[in-house]
Coordinates of C-alpha atoms in Angstrom, one line a residue:
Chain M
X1 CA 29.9 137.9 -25.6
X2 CA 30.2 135.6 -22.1
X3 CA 33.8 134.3 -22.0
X4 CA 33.5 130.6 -20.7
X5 CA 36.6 129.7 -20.7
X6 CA 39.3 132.3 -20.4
X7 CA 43.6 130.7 -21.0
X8 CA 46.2 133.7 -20.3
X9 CA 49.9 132.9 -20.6
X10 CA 49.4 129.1 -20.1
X11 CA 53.1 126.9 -20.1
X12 CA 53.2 123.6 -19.0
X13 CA 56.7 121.3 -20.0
X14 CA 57.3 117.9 -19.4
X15 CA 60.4 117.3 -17.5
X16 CA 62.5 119.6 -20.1
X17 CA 60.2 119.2 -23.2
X18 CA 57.9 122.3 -23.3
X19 CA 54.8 121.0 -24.6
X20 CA 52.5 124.5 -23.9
X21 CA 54.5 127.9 -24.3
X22 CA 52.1 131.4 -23.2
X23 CA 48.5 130.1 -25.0
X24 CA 46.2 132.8 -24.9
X25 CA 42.9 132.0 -26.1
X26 CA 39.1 132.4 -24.6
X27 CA 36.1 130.7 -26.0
X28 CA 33.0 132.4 -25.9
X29 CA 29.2 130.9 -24.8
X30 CA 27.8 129.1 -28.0
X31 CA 31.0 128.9 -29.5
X32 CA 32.2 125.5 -31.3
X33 CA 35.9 126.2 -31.3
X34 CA 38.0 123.2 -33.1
X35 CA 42.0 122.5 -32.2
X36 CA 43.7 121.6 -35.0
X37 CA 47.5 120.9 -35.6
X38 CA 49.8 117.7 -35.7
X39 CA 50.5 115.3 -32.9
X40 CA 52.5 116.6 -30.3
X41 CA 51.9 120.3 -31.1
X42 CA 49.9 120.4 -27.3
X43 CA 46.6 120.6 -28.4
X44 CA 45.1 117.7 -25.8
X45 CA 47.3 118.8 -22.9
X46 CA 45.7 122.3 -23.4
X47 CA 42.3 120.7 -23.2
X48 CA 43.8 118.5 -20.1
X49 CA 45.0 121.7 -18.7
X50 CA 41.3 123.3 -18.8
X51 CA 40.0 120.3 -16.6
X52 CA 43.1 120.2 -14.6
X53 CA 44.0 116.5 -15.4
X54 CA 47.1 118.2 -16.1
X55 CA 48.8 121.0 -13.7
X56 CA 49.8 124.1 -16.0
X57 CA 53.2 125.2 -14.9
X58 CA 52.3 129.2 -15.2
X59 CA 49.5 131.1 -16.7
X60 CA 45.9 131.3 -15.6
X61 CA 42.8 129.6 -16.5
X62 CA 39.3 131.2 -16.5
X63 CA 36.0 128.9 -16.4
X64 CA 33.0 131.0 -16.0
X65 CA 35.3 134.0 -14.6
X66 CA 36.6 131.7 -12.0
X67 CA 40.2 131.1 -11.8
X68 CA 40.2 127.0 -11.5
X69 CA 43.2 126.9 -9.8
X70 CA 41.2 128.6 -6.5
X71 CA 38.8 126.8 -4.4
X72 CA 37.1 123.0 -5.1
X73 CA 38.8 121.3 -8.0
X74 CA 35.7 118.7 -8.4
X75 CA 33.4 121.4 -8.1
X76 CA 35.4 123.0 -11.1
X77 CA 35.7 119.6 -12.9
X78 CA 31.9 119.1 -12.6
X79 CA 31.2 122.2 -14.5
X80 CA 33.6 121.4 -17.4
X81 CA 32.4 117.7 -19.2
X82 CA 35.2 116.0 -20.9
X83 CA 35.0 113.2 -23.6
X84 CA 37.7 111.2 -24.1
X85 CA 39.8 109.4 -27.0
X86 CA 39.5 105.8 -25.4
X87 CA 35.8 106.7 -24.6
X88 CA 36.6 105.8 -20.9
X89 CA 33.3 104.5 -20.2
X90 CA 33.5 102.7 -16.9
X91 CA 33.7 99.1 -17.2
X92 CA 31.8 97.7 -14.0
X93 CA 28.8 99.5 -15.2
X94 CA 25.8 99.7 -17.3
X95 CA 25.3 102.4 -19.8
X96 CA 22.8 103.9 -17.8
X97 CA 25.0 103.4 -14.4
X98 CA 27.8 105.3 -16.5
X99 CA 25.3 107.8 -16.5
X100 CA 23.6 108.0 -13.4
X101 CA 26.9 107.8 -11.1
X102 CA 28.2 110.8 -11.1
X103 CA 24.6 112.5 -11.0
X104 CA 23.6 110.8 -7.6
X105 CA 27.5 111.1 -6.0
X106 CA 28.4 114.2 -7.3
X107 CA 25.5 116.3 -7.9
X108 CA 23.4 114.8 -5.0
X109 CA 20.3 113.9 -7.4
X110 CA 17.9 110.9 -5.9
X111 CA 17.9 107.8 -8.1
X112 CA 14.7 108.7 -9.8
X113 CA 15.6 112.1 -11.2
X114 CA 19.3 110.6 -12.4
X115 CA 17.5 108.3 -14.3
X116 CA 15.0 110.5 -15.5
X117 CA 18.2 112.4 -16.8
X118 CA 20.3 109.9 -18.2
X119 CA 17.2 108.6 -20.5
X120 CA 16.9 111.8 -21.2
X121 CA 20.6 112.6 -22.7
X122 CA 20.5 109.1 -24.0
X123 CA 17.5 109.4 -26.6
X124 CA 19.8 112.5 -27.1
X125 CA 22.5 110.5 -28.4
X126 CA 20.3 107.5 -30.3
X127 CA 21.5 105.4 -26.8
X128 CA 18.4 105.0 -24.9
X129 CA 17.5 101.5 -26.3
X130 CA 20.9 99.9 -25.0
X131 CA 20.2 101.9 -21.3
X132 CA 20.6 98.4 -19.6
X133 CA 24.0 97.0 -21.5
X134 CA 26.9 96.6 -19.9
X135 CA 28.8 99.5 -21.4
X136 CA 31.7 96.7 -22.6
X137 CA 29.3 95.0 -24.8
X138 CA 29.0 98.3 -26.9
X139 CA 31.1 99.3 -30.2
X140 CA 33.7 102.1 -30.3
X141 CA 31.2 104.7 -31.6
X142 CA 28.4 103.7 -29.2
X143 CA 30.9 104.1 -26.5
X144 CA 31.4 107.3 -27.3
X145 CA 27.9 108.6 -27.2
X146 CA 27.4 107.2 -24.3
X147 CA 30.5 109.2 -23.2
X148 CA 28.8 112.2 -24.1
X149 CA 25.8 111.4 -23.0
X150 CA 27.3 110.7 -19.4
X151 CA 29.1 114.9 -19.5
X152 CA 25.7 116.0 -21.0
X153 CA 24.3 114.6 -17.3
X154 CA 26.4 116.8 -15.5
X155 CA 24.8 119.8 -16.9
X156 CA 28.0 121.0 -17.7
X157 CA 28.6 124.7 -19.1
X158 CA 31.0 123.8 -21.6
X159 CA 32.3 120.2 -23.5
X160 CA 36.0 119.4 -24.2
X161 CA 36.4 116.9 -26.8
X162 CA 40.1 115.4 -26.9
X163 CA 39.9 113.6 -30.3
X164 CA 36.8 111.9 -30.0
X165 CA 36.6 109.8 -33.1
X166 CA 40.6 109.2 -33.8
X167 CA 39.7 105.8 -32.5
X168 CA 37.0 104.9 -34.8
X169 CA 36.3 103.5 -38.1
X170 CA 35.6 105.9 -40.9
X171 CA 31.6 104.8 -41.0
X172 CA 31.1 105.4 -36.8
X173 CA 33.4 108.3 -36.8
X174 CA 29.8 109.8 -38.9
X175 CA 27.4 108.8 -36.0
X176 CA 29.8 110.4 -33.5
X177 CA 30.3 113.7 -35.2
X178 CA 26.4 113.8 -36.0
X179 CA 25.9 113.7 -32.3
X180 CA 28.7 116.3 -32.2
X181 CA 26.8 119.0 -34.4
X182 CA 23.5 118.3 -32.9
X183 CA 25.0 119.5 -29.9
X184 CA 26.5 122.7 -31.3
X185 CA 23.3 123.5 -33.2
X186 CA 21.4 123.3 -29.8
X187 CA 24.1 126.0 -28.8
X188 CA 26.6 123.7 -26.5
X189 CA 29.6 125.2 -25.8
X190 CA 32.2 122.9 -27.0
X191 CA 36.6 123.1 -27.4
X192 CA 37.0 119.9 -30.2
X193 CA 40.4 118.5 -30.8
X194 CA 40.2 117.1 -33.8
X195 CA 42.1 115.3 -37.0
X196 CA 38.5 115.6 -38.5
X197 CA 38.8 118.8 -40.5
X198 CA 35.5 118.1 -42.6
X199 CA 33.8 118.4 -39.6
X200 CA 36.5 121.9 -38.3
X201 CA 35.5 123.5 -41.6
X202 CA 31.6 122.7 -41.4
X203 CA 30.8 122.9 -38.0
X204 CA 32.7 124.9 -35.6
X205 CA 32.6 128.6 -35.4
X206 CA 36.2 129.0 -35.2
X207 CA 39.4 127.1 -35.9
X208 CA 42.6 127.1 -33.6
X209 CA 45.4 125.6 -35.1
X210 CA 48.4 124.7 -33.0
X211 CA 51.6 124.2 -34.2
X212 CA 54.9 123.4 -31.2
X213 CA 53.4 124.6 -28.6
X214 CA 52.3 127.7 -29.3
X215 CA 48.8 129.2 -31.6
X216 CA 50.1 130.1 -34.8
X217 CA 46.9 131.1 -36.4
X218 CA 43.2 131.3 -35.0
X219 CA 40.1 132.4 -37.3
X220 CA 36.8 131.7 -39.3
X221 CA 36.8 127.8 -41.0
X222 CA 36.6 129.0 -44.2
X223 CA 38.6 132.0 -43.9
X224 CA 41.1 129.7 -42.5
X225 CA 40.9 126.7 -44.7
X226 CA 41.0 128.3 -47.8
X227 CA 43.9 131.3 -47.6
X228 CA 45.9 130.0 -44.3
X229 CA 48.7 132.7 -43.9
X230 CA 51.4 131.3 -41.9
X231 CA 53.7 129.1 -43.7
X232 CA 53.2 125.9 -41.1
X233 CA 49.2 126.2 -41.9
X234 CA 49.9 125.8 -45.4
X235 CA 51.8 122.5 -45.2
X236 CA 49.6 121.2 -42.5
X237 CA 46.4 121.6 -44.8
X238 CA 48.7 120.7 -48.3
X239 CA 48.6 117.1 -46.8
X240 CA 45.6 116.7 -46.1
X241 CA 44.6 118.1 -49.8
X242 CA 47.0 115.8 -51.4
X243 CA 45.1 112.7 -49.6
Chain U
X1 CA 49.6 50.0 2.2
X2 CA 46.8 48.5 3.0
X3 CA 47.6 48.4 7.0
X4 CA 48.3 51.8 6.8
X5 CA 45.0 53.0 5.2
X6 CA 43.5 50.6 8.3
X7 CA 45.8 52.5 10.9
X8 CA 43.9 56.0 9.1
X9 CA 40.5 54.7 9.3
X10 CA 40.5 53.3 12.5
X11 CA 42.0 56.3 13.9
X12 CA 39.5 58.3 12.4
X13 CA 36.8 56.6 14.1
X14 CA 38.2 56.7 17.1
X15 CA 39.3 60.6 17.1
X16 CA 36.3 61.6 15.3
X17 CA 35.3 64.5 17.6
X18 CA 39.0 65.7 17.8
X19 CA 39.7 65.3 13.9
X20 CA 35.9 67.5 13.4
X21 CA 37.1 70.1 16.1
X22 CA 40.3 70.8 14.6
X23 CA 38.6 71.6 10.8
X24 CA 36.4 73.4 12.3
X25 CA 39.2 75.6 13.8
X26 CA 41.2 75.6 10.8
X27 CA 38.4 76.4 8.4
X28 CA 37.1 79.2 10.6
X29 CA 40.9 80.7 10.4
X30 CA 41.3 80.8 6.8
X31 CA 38.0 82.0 5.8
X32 CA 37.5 84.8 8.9
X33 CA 41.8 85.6 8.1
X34 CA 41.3 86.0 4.6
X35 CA 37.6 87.7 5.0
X36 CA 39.3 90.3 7.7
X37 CA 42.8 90.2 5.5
X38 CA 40.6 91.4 2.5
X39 CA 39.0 94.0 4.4
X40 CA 41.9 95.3 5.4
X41 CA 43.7 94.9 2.7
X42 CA 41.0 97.0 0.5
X43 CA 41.5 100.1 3.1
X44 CA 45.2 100.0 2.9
X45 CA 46.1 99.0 -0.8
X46 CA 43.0 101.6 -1.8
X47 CA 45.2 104.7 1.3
X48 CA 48.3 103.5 -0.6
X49 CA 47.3 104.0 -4.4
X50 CA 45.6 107.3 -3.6
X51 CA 49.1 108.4 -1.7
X52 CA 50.9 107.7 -4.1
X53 CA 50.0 110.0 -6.5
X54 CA 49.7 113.7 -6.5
X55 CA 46.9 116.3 -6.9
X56 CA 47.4 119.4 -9.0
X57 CA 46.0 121.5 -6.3
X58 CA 46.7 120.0 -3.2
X59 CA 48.3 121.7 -0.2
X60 CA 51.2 121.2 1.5
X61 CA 49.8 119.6 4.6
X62 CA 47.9 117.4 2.8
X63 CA 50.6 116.3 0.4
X64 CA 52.6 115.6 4.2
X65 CA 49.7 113.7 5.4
X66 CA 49.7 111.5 2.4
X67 CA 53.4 110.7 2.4
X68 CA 53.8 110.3 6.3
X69 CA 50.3 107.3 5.9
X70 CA 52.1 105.9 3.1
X71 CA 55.3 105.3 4.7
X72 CA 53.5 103.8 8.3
X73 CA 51.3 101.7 5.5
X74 CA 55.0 100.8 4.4
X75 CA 56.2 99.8 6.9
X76 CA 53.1 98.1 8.6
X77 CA 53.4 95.6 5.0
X78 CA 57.0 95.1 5.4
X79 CA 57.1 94.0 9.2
X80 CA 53.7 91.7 8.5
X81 CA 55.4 90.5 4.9
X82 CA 59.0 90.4 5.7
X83 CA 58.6 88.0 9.5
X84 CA 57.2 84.8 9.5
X85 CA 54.0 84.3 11.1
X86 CA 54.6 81.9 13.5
X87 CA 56.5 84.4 15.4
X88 CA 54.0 87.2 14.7
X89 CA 51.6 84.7 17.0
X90 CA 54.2 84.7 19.4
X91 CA 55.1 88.1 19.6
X92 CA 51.3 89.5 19.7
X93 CA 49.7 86.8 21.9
X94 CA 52.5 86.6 24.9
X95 CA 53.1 90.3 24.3
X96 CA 49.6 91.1 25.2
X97 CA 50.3 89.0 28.7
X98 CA 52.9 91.4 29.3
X99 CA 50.7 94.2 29.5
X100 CA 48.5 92.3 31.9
X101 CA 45.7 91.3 29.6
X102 CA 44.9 88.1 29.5
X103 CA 42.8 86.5 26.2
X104 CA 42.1 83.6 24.6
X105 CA 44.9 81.9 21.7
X106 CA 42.1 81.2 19.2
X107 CA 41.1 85.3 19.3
X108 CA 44.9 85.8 19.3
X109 CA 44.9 83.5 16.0
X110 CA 42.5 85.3 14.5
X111 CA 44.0 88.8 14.9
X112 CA 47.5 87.4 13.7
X113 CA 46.1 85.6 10.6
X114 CA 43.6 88.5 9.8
X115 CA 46.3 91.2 10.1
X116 CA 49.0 89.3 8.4
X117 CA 46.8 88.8 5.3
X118 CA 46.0 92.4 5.6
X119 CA 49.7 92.8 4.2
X120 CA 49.3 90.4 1.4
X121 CA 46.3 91.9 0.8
X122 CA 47.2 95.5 0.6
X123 CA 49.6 94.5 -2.2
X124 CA 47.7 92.2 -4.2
X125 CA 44.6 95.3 -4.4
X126 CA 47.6 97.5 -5.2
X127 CA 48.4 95.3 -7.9
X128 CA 44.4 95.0 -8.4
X129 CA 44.2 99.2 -8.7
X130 CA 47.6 99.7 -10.8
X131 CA 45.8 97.3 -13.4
X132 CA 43.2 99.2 -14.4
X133 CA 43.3 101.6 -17.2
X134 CA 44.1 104.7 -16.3
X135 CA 41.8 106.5 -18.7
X136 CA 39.2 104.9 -16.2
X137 CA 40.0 107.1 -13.1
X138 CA 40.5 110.3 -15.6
X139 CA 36.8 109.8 -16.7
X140 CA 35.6 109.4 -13.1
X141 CA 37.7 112.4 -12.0
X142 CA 36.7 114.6 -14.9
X143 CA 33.0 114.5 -14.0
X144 CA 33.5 115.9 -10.9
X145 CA 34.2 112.5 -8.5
X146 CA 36.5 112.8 -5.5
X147 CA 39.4 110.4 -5.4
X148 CA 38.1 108.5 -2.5
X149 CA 33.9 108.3 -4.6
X150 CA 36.6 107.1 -7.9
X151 CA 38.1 104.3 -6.0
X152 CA 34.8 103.2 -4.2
X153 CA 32.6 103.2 -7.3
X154 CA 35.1 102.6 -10.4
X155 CA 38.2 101.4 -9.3
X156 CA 38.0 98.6 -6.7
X157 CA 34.8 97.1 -8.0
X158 CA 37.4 96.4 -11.4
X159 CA 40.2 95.9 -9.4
X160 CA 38.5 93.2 -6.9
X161 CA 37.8 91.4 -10.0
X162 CA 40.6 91.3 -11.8
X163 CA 42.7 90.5 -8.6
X164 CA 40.2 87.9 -7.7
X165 CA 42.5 85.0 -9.0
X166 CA 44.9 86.0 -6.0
X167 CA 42.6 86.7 -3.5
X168 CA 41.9 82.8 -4.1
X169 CA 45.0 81.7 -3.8
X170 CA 45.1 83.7 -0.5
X171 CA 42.4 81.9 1.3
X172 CA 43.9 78.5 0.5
X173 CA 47.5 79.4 1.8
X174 CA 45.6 80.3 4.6
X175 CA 43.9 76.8 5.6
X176 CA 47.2 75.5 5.3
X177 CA 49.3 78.0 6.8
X178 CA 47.4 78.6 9.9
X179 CA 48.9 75.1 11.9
X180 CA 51.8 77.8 12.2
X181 CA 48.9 79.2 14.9
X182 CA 49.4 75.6 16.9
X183 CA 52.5 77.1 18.3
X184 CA 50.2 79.7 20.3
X185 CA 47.7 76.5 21.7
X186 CA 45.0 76.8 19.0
X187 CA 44.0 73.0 18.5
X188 CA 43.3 73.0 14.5
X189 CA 43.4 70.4 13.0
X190 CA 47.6 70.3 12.8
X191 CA 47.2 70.6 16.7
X192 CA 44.9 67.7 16.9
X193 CA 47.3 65.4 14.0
X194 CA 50.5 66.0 16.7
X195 CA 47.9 65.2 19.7
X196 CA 46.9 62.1 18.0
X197 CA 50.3 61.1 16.8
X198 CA 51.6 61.4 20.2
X199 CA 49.2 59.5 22.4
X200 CA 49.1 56.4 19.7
X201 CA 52.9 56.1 18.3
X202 CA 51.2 56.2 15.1
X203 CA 52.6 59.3 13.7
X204 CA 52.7 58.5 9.8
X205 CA 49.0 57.4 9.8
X206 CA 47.8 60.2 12.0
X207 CA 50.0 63.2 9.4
X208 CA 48.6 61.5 6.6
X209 CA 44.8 61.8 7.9
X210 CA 45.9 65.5 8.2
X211 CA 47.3 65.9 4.5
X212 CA 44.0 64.3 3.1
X213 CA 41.6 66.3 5.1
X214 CA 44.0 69.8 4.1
X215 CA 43.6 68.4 0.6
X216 CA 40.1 68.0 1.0
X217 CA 39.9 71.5 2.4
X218 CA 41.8 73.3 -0.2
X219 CA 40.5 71.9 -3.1
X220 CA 37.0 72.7 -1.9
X221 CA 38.1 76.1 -1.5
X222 CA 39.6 76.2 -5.7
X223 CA 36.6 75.0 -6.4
X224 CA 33.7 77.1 -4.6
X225 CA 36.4 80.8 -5.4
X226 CA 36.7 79.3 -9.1
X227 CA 32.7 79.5 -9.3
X228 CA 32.6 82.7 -7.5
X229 CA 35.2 84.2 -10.3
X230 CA 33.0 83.1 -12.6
X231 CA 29.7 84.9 -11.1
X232 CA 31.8 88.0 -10.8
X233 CA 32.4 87.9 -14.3
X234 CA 29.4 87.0 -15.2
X235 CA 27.5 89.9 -13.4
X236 CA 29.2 92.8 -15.6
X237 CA 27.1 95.2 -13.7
X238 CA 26.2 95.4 -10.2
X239 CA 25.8 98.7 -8.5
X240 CA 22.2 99.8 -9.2
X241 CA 19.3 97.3 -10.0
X242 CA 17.9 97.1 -13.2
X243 CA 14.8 99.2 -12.0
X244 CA 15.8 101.1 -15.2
X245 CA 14.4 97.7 -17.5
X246 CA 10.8 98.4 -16.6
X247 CA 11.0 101.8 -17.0
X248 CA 12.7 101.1 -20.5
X249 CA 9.6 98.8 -21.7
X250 CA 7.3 101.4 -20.2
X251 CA 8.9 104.2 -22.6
X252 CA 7.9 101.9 -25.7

């Protein structure tokens, strides 16, 4: 299988606090891969390492066989689409604009493709009928398909998720994660960071689960979910059973 | 009370074209000092934010270049910020003699005004940019936007609007703060109050025409920047036209 993204021996600490100590993990094309663990365990500044909104300290990441650390960081950045928690949409904008911006600036596309595009990747994400909103006018969970609508523009090869629905209601948190496994049954590649572990178990092809810093156990969802070997994996997943 | 508002009235009349000349200097200051001053200031306050912080992958002589254009922005907003303006004007317009060039005080008012804005400026966009969320700039950079495409397209737009309330307050210092320029020979309307005063003995009457017409002058400019703000707001989006509306209808 085509390794898209490729982490070897990846530390990063924060002033003394070591957040990331030697990851090693590779996601292959087609893969849905969900992050699992508790807060603080490094699971988003993994994912912000991959996009190099954070610096790794040591260790070397592969996108596509390219080491990101060589050569154009936004040339890397525009290959690797990135949804946030906050949803991040940009406030001076429309939907579409949110869209079409980075299409016509970055990727040099005239006007009348980029909104060919972004219609295109809204209807995708049950958007296109609020194209013309100003993206502040929108709730949480239309936010955030917009904000995946907006990496889908890029044509990027692979989607990082950094807990995409952790600030939604229970009832959007659905139309977000719908959007989600559309995507993975048309064969996106996508790294989810997620407190969502219906959709970990039912949806991704594999589940990470992180635990101080370091991977403590990686396999198939179900595999995973229902005999979890390590001792920390079983009290993670006790407390969500006893919910 | 009543003589006095007499004195005013009849001194108006008489020094009419003086009184019109000297707002029309005065107005032309503050709105080219704080137009320029803004310009400026965006350029600078924008060069400082984006020095400030740090790449992952930058290089050592950029990461140099930044820090050395940070620190002449520093100290080009301390000199400007930290000395009073009146002797800015002196400074720049006799020092430009000195070297043999000779030009005219109202184009040496509007360097000085323009240029010492520019400091105030800087700061208040700084302000502006340091605002704004920074999940806003992560999005930008994450699909692929330089730093300098984030500020222009994501940042400032938000930042000029949220520092607009400043940027305000800026233009009407600067009406009033510009008789400091009648030191260098620029006949605003300060210039024209002391001319007045002196060649009539009637110096109350002839300050107070000046404070009404400054009030006048100020509180127009709250007025037409308050309706401005309000238009910004208003327009939540401006960057591309709606062309996308009729294509919308079109795709139902």
């Amino acid at each position: 299988m085509e390794k898209v993204i490729e982490i070897k021996h990846l530390a990063k600490s924060f002033d003394k606090l070591e957040v990331l100590k030697d990851i090693n993990f590779s996601v292959s094309k087609g893969e849905v891969v969900s992050v699992i663990g508790s807060s603080g365990s490094g699971k988003s500044t993994m994912l912000r390492c991959i996009n190099l909104l954070e610096m790794p300290d040591s260790g070397e990441i592969f996108v596509n066989g390219k080491n990101i650390l060589d050569g154009n960081i936004n040339q890397h950045r525009k290959e690797v689409g990135m949804v946030f928690q906050s949803f991040n949409l940009f406030n001076n904008m429309s939907v579409i604009e949110n869209c079409m911006i980075a299409q016509i600036k970055v990727l040099k596309r005239s006007k009348e493709e980029a909104i060919k595009i972004a219609h295109e990747n809204l209807k995708k994400v049950g958007m296109d009928a609020f194209a013309d909103k100003p993206s502040t006018q929108l709730s949480g969970g239309q936010k955030q398909r917009v904000a995946i609508a907006r990496a889908l523009c890029m044509d990027c090869q692979v989607l990082l998720f950094d807990e995409p629905t952790s600030a939604l209601d229970p009832v959007t948190v659905q139309e977000v994660l719908d959007v989600m496994k559309k995507l993975a049954d048309e064969g996106m590649t996508m790294v989810v960071v997620t407190h969502e572990m219906a959709f970990a178990r039912d949806v991704s092809s594999r589940v990470v689960f992180m635990e101080k810093g370091i991977i403590v156990e990686e396999g198939e969802p179900k595999q995973l979910f229902t005999s979890p070997k390590s001792e920390a994996l079983q009290r993670f997943l006790g407390r969500f059973v006893n919910q | 009370m009543i003589d006095l508002i007499k004195t005013m009235f009849a001194l108006i009349t008489k020094y009419k074209n003086l009184l019109w000349l000297g707002i029309s200097k005065t107005l032309i200051l503050g709105i080219v000092g704080t137009v320029v001053g803004l310009l400026i200031g965006l350029v600078v306050g924008a060069l400082r934010a984006i020095c400030m912080k740090k790449e992952p992958t930058e290089k050592t002589w950029i990461k140099l270049l930044k820090k050395i254009v940070n620190m002449i922005l520093n100290i080009y907003i301390t000199i400007f910020r930290g000395t009073p303006m009146m002797v800015q004007a002196m400074i720049i317009y006799f020092g430009v003699y000195d070297f043999g060039l000779h030009w005219d005080s109202f184009i040496a008012g509007l360097v000085v005004i323009s240029v010492n804005t520019g400091a105030y400026m800087a700061e208040i966009i700084r302000a502006g940019i340091q605002s704004i969320d920074k999940g806003q700039e992560e999005a930008a950079r994450s699909i692929g936007m330089s730093d300098w495409q984030t500020m222009r397209y994501v940042i400032l737009p938000q930042a000029i609007r949220n520092s607009f309330p400043s940027i305000g307050n800026e233009l009407i210092v600067n009406i009033k703060d510009c008789c400091t320029l009648s030191t260098i020979m620029i006949t605003e309307l300060f210039y024209q109050a002391k001319t007045i005063a002196g060649s009539t003995y009637k110096t109350v009457p002839a300050y107070m025409i000046a404070a009404v017409i400054y009030l006048i002058l100020t509180s127009l400019a709250a007025f037409i920047m308050r309706k401005l703000e309000k238009r910004i707001n208003h327009t939540e989006s401006n960057y591309f036209a709606s062309a996308t509306v009729v294509e919308n209808q079109e795709g139902k």
